[in-house]
mmCIF file of C-alpha atoms in Angstrom:
data_model
loop_
_atom_site.group_PDB
_atom_site.id
_atom_site.type_symbol
_atom_site.label_atom_id
_atom_site.label_comp_id
_atom_site.label_asym_id
_atom_site.label_seq_id
_atom_site.Cartn_x
_atom_site.Cartn_y
_atom_site.Cartn_z
ATOM 1 C CA MET Y 426 203.998 34.811 27.410
ATOM 2 C CA ALA Y 427 206.996 34.037 29.859
ATOM 3 C CA ALA Y 428 207.244 31.424 32.041
ATOM 4 C CA THR Y 429 206.142 31.420 35.097
ATOM 5 C CA PRO Y 430 208.741 31.039 38.271
ATOM 6 C CA SER Y 431 207.004 27.500 38.745
ATOM 7 C CA ILE Y 432 206.936 26.007 35.014
ATOM 8 C CA LEU Y 433 210.476 27.506 35.258
ATOM 9 C CA SER Y 434 211.442 25.517 38.380
ATOM 10 C CA ALA Y 435 209.470 22.305 36.806
ATOM 11 C CA HIS Y 436 211.728 22.192 33.387
ATOM 12 C CA THR Y 437 215.121 22.733 35.714
ATOM 13 C CA MET Y 438 213.925 19.742 37.487
ATOM 14 C CA ARG Y 439 213.497 17.870 34.045
ATOM 15 C CA ARG Y 440 216.456 18.992 32.411
ATOM 16 C CA SER Y 441 218.373 17.642 36.123
ATOM 17 C CA SER Y 442 216.762 14.350 36.178
ATOM 18 C CA ARG Y 443 217.685 13.591 32.445
ATOM 19 C CA MET Y 444 221.451 14.382 32.930
ATOM 20 C CA THR Y 445 223.631 11.065 32.627
ATOM 21 C CA PHE Y 446 225.922 10.154 34.708
ATOM 22 C CA SER Y 447 228.869 11.742 33.004
ATOM 23 C CA GLU Y 448 227.738 15.027 33.641
ATOM 24 C CA LEU Y 449 226.834 14.612 36.948
ATOM 25 C CA GLU Y 450 230.391 13.798 37.698
ATOM 26 C CA GLU Y 451 231.939 16.843 35.420
ATOM 27 C CA TRP Y 452 229.085 18.891 37.137
ATOM 28 C CA GLU Y 453 230.677 17.714 41.054
ATOM 29 C CA LYS Y 454 234.252 18.625 39.779
ATOM 30 C CA PHE Y 455 233.642 21.985 38.590
ATOM 31 C CA LEU Y 456 231.791 22.417 41.837
ATOM 32 C CA SER Y 457 234.830 20.302 44.028
ATOM 33 C CA CYS Y 458 236.882 23.071 42.157
ATOM 34 C CA LYS Y 459 235.102 26.166 43.199
ATOM 35 C CA GLU Y 460 234.934 25.187 46.212
ATOM 36 C CA GLN Y 461 239.014 25.010 46.134
ATOM 37 C CA GLU Y 462 239.286 28.237 44.570
ATOM 38 C CA CYS Y 463 237.136 29.599 46.801
ATOM 39 C CA LYS Y 464 238.999 28.242 49.778
ATOM 40 C CA SER Y 465 242.252 29.461 48.491
ATOM 41 C CA ARG Y 466 240.811 32.842 48.145
ATOM 42 C CA THR Y 467 239.983 32.796 51.465
ATOM 43 C CA GLN Y 468 243.850 31.646 52.560
ATOM 44 C CA GLN Y 469 245.032 34.298 51.115
ATOM 45 C CA LEU Y 470 242.428 37.090 52.336
ATOM 46 C CA ASP Y 471 243.329 35.626 55.614
ATOM 47 C CA GLU Y 472 247.484 35.616 55.129
ATOM 48 C CA ARG Y 473 247.215 39.048 53.989
ATOM 49 C CA LEU Y 474 244.829 40.204 57.129
ATOM 50 C CA GLN Y 475 247.415 38.079 59.243
ATOM 51 C CA SER Y 476 250.105 39.915 57.073
ATOM 52 C CA LEU Y 477 248.642 43.499 58.261
ATOM 53 C CA ILE Y 478 247.669 43.058 61.680
ATOM 54 C CA ASP Y 479 251.825 42.008 62.038
ATOM 55 C CA ARG Y 480 252.592 45.620 60.962
ATOM 56 C CA GLU Y 481 250.851 47.190 62.705
ATOM 57 C CA ASP Y 482 251.382 45.645 65.830
ATOM 58 C CA GLU Y 483 254.980 45.759 64.357
ATOM 59 C CA ALA Y 484 254.326 49.764 64.257
ATOM 60 C CA ALA Y 485 253.055 49.528 67.354
ATOM 61 C CA THR Y 486 255.387 48.526 69.358
ATOM 62 C CA GLN Y 487 257.940 50.870 67.378
ATOM 63 C CA LEU Y 488 255.766 53.625 68.961
ATOM 64 C CA SER Y 489 256.028 52.457 71.814
ATOM 65 C CA GLN Y 490 259.391 52.455 72.276
ATOM 66 C CA VAL Y 491 259.975 55.706 70.411
ATOM 67 C CA ALA Y 492 257.784 57.367 73.589
ATOM 68 C CA LYS Y 493 259.026 55.592 76.375
ATOM 69 C CA ARG Y 494 263.110 56.258 75.103
ATOM 70 C CA GLU Y 495 261.782 60.072 75.405
ATOM 71 C CA ALA Y 496 260.175 59.200 78.450
ATOM 72 C CA GLN Y 497 263.654 57.915 79.837
ATOM 73 C CA ASN Y 498 265.596 60.576 78.903
ATOM 74 C CA ALA Y 499 262.852 63.219 80.178
ATOM 75 C CA LEU Y 500 263.615 62.157 83.884
ATOM 76 C CA SER Y 501 267.083 61.403 83.261
ATOM 77 C CA GLN Y 502 267.353 65.079 82.331
ATOM 78 C CA LEU Y 503 265.037 65.752 85.079
ATOM 79 C CA GLU Y 504 267.436 63.808 87.301
ATOM 80 C CA GLU Y 505 270.987 65.054 85.848
ATOM 81 C CA HIS Y 506 269.928 68.281 86.231
ATOM 82 C CA PHE Y 507 267.220 69.249 88.870
ATOM 83 C CA THR Y 508 267.848 67.619 91.798
ATOM 84 C CA CYS Y 509 266.804 69.479 95.141
ATOM 85 C CA ALA Y 510 270.273 68.992 97.321
ATOM 86 C CA LEU Y 511 268.281 69.139 100.411
ATOM 87 C CA CYS Y 512 265.700 66.933 99.711
ATOM 88 C CA TYR Y 513 266.928 64.537 96.596
ATOM 89 C CA GLU Y 514 264.030 65.051 95.135
ATOM 90 C CA ILE Y 515 263.154 66.492 91.592
ATOM 91 C CA MET Y 516 262.841 70.280 92.628
ATOM 92 C CA ALA Y 517 259.087 72.082 92.905
ATOM 93 C CA TYR Y 518 258.596 75.528 92.884
ATOM 94 C CA PRO Y 519 262.196 76.116 92.620
ATOM 95 C CA TYR Y 520 263.814 79.518 93.635
ATOM 96 C CA THR Y 521 267.272 80.315 94.355
ATOM 97 C CA LEU Y 522 269.416 82.325 96.857
ATOM 98 C CA ASN Y 523 269.600 86.028 96.506
ATOM 99 C CA PRO Y 524 273.038 86.572 96.664
ATOM 100 C CA ALA Y 525 274.790 86.634 93.237
ATOM 101 C CA ARG Y 526 277.773 84.726 94.445
ATOM 102 C CA CYS Y 527 275.879 82.128 95.022
ATOM 103 C CA GLY Y 528 272.876 81.480 92.810
ATOM 104 C CA HIS Y 529 271.871 78.130 94.567
ATOM 105 C CA THR Y 530 268.159 76.697 93.444
ATOM 106 C CA PHE Y 531 266.221 74.674 95.266
ATOM 107 C CA CYS Y 532 262.403 73.508 96.265
ATOM 108 C CA ALA Y 533 260.860 75.963 97.262
ATOM 109 C CA ILE Y 534 259.170 73.987 100.324
ATOM 110 C CA CYS Y 535 262.662 73.158 101.271
ATOM 111 C CA VAL Y 536 264.079 76.269 101.136
ATOM 112 C CA LEU Y 537 262.107 77.896 103.444
ATOM 113 C CA LYS Y 538 262.305 75.253 105.637
ATOM 114 C CA TRP Y 539 266.050 75.343 105.692
ATOM 115 C CA PHE Y 540 265.896 78.898 106.395
ATOM 116 C CA PHE Y 541 263.438 79.229 109.010
ATOM 117 C CA SER Y 542 265.768 76.147 110.795
ATOM 118 C CA ARG Y 543 268.216 79.292 111.825
ATOM 119 C CA LEU Y 544 265.379 80.940 113.423
ATOM 120 C CA HIS Y 545 265.945 81.146 117.074
ATOM 121 C CA ARG Y 546 262.936 79.858 118.767
ATOM 122 C CA VAL Y 547 263.103 82.332 121.931
ATOM 123 C CA CYS Y 548 263.543 85.558 120.041
ATOM 124 C CA GLY Y 549 262.287 84.656 116.686
ATOM 125 C CA GLY Y 550 264.590 86.437 114.604
ATOM 126 C CA TRP Y 551 268.336 86.031 113.299
ATOM 127 C CA HIS Y 552 271.080 87.160 114.665
ATOM 128 C CA GLU Y 553 273.858 85.973 111.998
ATOM 129 C CA ALA Y 554 274.207 85.357 108.577
ATOM 130 C CA VAL Y 555 272.353 82.094 107.600
ATOM 131 C CA ASP Y 556 274.395 80.387 104.705
ATOM 132 C CA CYS Y 557 274.329 78.288 101.180
ATOM 133 C CA PRO Y 558 274.190 74.639 102.287
ATOM 134 C CA ILE Y 559 275.806 74.150 99.448
ATOM 135 C CA CYS Y 560 278.731 76.899 99.054
ATOM 136 C CA ARG Y 561 278.650 78.364 102.142
ATOM 137 C CA SER Y 562 278.041 81.457 100.790
ATOM 138 C CA ASP Y 563 276.253 83.855 103.307
ATOM 139 C CA LEU Y 564 273.196 85.555 102.990
ATOM 140 C CA MET Y 565 272.111 89.220 104.258
ATOM 141 C CA ILE Y 566 271.490 89.327 107.361
ATOM 142 C CA THR Y 567 267.325 89.869 108.358
ATOM 143 C CA PRO Y 568 266.539 93.130 109.622
ATOM 144 C CA ASP Y 569 264.220 93.438 112.597
ATOM 145 C CA ARG Y 570 263.408 96.653 111.902
ATOM 146 C CA VAL Y 571 260.439 96.497 109.761
ATOM 147 C CA PRO Y 572 259.030 97.467 107.447
ATOM 148 C CA ARG Y 573 261.854 95.593 105.508
ATOM 149 C CA SER Y 574 263.281 96.933 102.012
ATOM 150 C CA GLY Y 575 262.398 94.176 99.532
ATOM 151 C CA PHE Y 576 265.861 93.593 98.907
ATOM 152 C CA THR Y 577 266.183 92.143 101.686
ATOM 153 C CA PHE Y 578 264.281 88.918 100.688
ATOM 154 C CA PRO Y 579 266.934 85.864 100.603
ATOM 155 C CA PHE Y 580 265.086 84.165 97.689
ATOM 156 C CA VAL Y 581 264.221 84.759 93.941
ATOM 157 C CA PRO Y 582 262.347 82.967 92.055
ATOM 158 C CA ASN Y 583 263.733 80.656 88.659
ATOM 159 C CA ARG Y 584 261.317 81.039 86.173
ATOM 160 C CA VAL Y 585 263.405 79.520 83.727
ATOM 161 C CA ALA Y 586 264.214 76.595 85.951
ATOM 162 C CA SER Y 587 260.619 76.099 86.656
ATOM 163 C CA ALA Y 588 259.605 76.200 82.697
ATOM 164 C CA VAL Y 589 261.778 73.629 81.969
ATOM 165 C CA ILE Y 590 260.971 71.238 85.016
ATOM 166 C CA GLU Y 591 256.874 71.631 84.470
ATOM 167 C CA SER Y 592 257.340 71.195 80.687
ATOM 168 C CA LEU Y 593 259.706 67.828 81.111
ATOM 169 C CA ILE Y 594 257.263 66.400 83.797
ATOM 170 C CA ASP Y 595 254.015 67.274 81.429
ATOM 171 C CA LYS Y 596 255.869 65.082 79.041
ATOM 172 C CA LEU Y 597 256.120 62.199 81.411
ATOM 173 C CA ALA Y 598 252.544 62.981 82.851
ATOM 174 C CA GLY Y 599 251.755 62.040 79.007
ATOM 175 C CA SER Y 600 253.717 58.942 78.126
ATOM 176 C CA SER Y 601 251.765 56.264 78.697
ATOM 177 C CA LEU Y 602 252.298 53.895 75.489
ATOM 178 C CA PRO Y 603 249.977 54.468 72.636
ATOM 179 C CA VAL Y 604 247.581 52.860 71.013
ATOM 180 C CA VAL Y 605 247.252 51.960 67.366
ATOM 181 C CA LYS Y 606 243.310 52.219 66.398
ATOM 182 C CA GLN Y 607 242.151 49.092 64.403
ATOM 183 C CA GLU Y 608 238.904 49.119 62.162
ATOM 184 C CA ASP Y 609 238.994 46.080 60.654
ATOM 185 C CA PRO Y 610 235.559 44.054 59.850
ATOM 186 C CA GLU Y 611 237.961 41.305 58.936
ATOM 187 C CA ALA Y 612 238.903 41.079 62.384
ATOM 188 C CA LEU Y 613 236.475 38.244 63.116
ATOM 189 C CA ARG Y 614 238.219 35.851 61.061
ATOM 190 C CA ILE Y 615 241.102 36.006 63.680
ATOM 191 C CA SER Y 616 240.990 32.562 66.007
ATOM 192 C CA ASP Y 617 239.918 33.237 69.671
ATOM 193 C CA ALA Y 618 243.897 32.066 69.799
ATOM 194 C CA ASP Y 619 245.437 34.570 67.925
ATOM 195 C CA LYS Y 620 243.303 37.386 69.738
ATOM 196 C CA GLU Y 621 244.503 36.366 73.068
ATOM 197 C CA ARG Y 622 248.089 36.345 71.254
ATOM 198 C CA ARG Y 623 247.936 40.144 70.152
ATOM 199 C CA LYS Y 624 245.860 41.394 73.005
ATOM 200 C CA GLN Y 625 249.172 39.868 75.540
ATOM 201 C CA LYS Y 626 251.365 41.545 72.600
ATOM 202 C CA ARG Y 627 250.084 45.063 72.855
ATOM 203 C CA GLY Y 628 249.406 45.047 76.794
ATOM 204 C CA GLY Y 629 252.534 43.936 77.487
ATOM 205 C CA LEU Y 630 255.303 45.986 75.212
ATOM 206 C CA LYS Y 631 258.475 46.505 76.684
ATOM 207 C CA VAL Y 632 261.485 47.926 75.621
ATOM 208 C CA GLU Y 633 264.223 45.051 75.795
ATOM 209 C CA ASP Y 634 267.110 47.780 77.281
ATOM 210 C CA GLY Y 635 265.034 48.987 80.343
ATOM 211 C CA SER Y 636 265.405 47.377 83.458
ATOM 212 C CA LEU Y 637 262.164 46.895 85.383
ATOM 213 C CA SER Y 638 262.992 49.281 87.739
ATOM 214 C CA SER Y 639 263.225 52.526 85.027
ATOM 215 C CA GLU Y 640 259.626 51.081 83.517
ATOM 216 C CA ALA Y 641 258.028 51.270 87.588
ATOM 217 C CA ASP Y 642 259.554 55.350 87.535
ATOM 218 C CA LEU Y 643 258.105 55.981 84.645
ATOM 219 C CA ASP Y 644 255.372 54.527 85.622
ATOM 220 C CA GLY Y 645 255.234 56.698 88.815
ATOM 221 C CA TRP Y 646 255.265 60.278 86.852
ATOM 222 C CA ARG Y 647 252.513 59.199 84.791
ATOM 223 C CA GLN Y 648 249.069 61.251 85.455
ATOM 224 C CA GLY Y 649 248.083 59.007 88.569
ATOM 225 C CA GLY Y 650 251.238 58.353 89.715
ATOM 226 C CA ALA Y 651 252.810 58.251 92.893
ATOM 227 C CA SER Y 652 256.128 60.568 92.016
ATOM 228 C CA ARG Y 653 253.857 63.132 90.428
ATOM 229 C CA ASN Y 654 251.263 63.048 92.526
ATOM 230 C CA GLU Y 655 254.138 64.005 95.349
ATOM 231 C CA TRP Y 656 255.606 66.218 93.448
ATOM 232 C CA LEU Y 657 252.539 67.975 92.553
ATOM 233 C CA LYS Y 658 252.016 68.419 96.609
ATOM 234 C CA ARG Y 659 255.518 69.697 97.194
ATOM 235 C CA ASP Y 660 254.783 72.444 94.067
ATOM 236 C CA SER Y 661 251.753 73.528 95.351
ATOM 237 C CA ASP Y 662 253.011 73.545 99.376
ATOM 238 C CA GLY Y 663 255.916 75.767 98.188
ATOM 239 C CA LYS Y 664 253.609 78.208 96.021
ATOM 240 C CA ARG Y 665 251.237 78.745 98.657
ATOM 241 C CA GLU Y 666 253.972 79.580 101.844
ATOM 242 C CA MET Y 667 256.658 80.766 99.298
ATOM 243 C CA ASN Y 668 253.557 83.425 97.749
ATOM 244 C CA ILE Y 669 252.148 84.322 101.322
ATOM 245 C CA LEU Y 670 256.185 85.304 102.547
ATOM 246 C CA VAL Y 671 256.675 87.228 99.721
ATOM 247 C CA GLN Y 672 253.851 89.389 100.322
ATOM 248 C CA SER Y 673 253.939 90.013 103.848
ATOM 249 C CA TRP Y 674 257.580 89.893 104.133
ATOM 250 C CA SER Y 675 258.100 93.967 104.472
ATOM 251 C CA MET Y 676 256.017 93.902 107.963
ATOM 252 C CA LEU Y 677 256.310 90.394 109.374
ATOM 253 C CA GLY Y 678 257.424 90.420 112.907
ATOM 254 C CA SER Y 679 258.843 87.889 115.043
ATOM 255 C CA HIS Y 680 256.084 86.681 116.136
ATOM 256 C CA GLU Y 681 254.716 85.873 112.738
ATOM 257 C CA PHE Y 682 258.047 84.219 111.768
ATOM 258 C CA LEU Y 683 257.460 82.342 114.698
ATOM 259 C CA ILE Y 684 254.585 80.702 113.558
ATOM 260 C CA LEU Y 685 256.058 79.760 109.717
ATOM 261 C CA LYS Y 686 258.448 77.858 112.009
ATOM 262 C CA GLN Y 687 255.955 76.109 113.099
ATOM 263 C CA ARG Y 688 253.646 75.716 110.333
ATOM 264 C CA LEU Y 689 256.982 74.493 108.341
ATOM 265 C CA GLU Y 690 256.990 72.072 111.087
ATOM 266 C CA VAL Y 691 261.317 72.622 111.651
#
């Protein structure tokens, strides 16, 4: 018959009571050796974990630097090639002046304000040609008689510039620092001080060659940023006012032109 657990336990206790002092010393040394091996193994695992964490942080830093360089490049292109000469901001809903010999492009709302600033407040008409604010090329004089031909409309949408600008601004909007997902069940083994160090390192990633002002500029163009919101408003206002003018251009009279001039606050 198999021995019951209570009998085995009693048998084990009797054997331990018969162990000699030298046997106990040997057993203690054995346990001590095993304990050291466990500690050594634990230390090796912690070192490997820390190495992986450091590599992860390094990868996150490199990704953030790449993202920031791309954002800086996008903002540089916008400022260099798509700055409105009237408001000195990034063009919003860009339109080009109609005469082929001119072709300069501005924000829709800016070019409308500039155009209607030449409208006579008394009669609501243009009695002389309006010239380009850059090259001084004359636009076609707006006929007083209606219906007007669509060829007399002084502006042309610059769809190529609009597509490039929107693409670059969308890139800036999504240029937040990437976050590397971590799923590490052994992260609990890291000390609180190490966790705080990692948090500060990730939360404060900076590119050494970037200035505080450039970082603030990039922040302004991300989702919810002041620069992006202001551009979206100018884009929306320009689109609304230009579409109204395009649709009703052929039949607008002096009274309607004066109302539009007042609404544009020029």
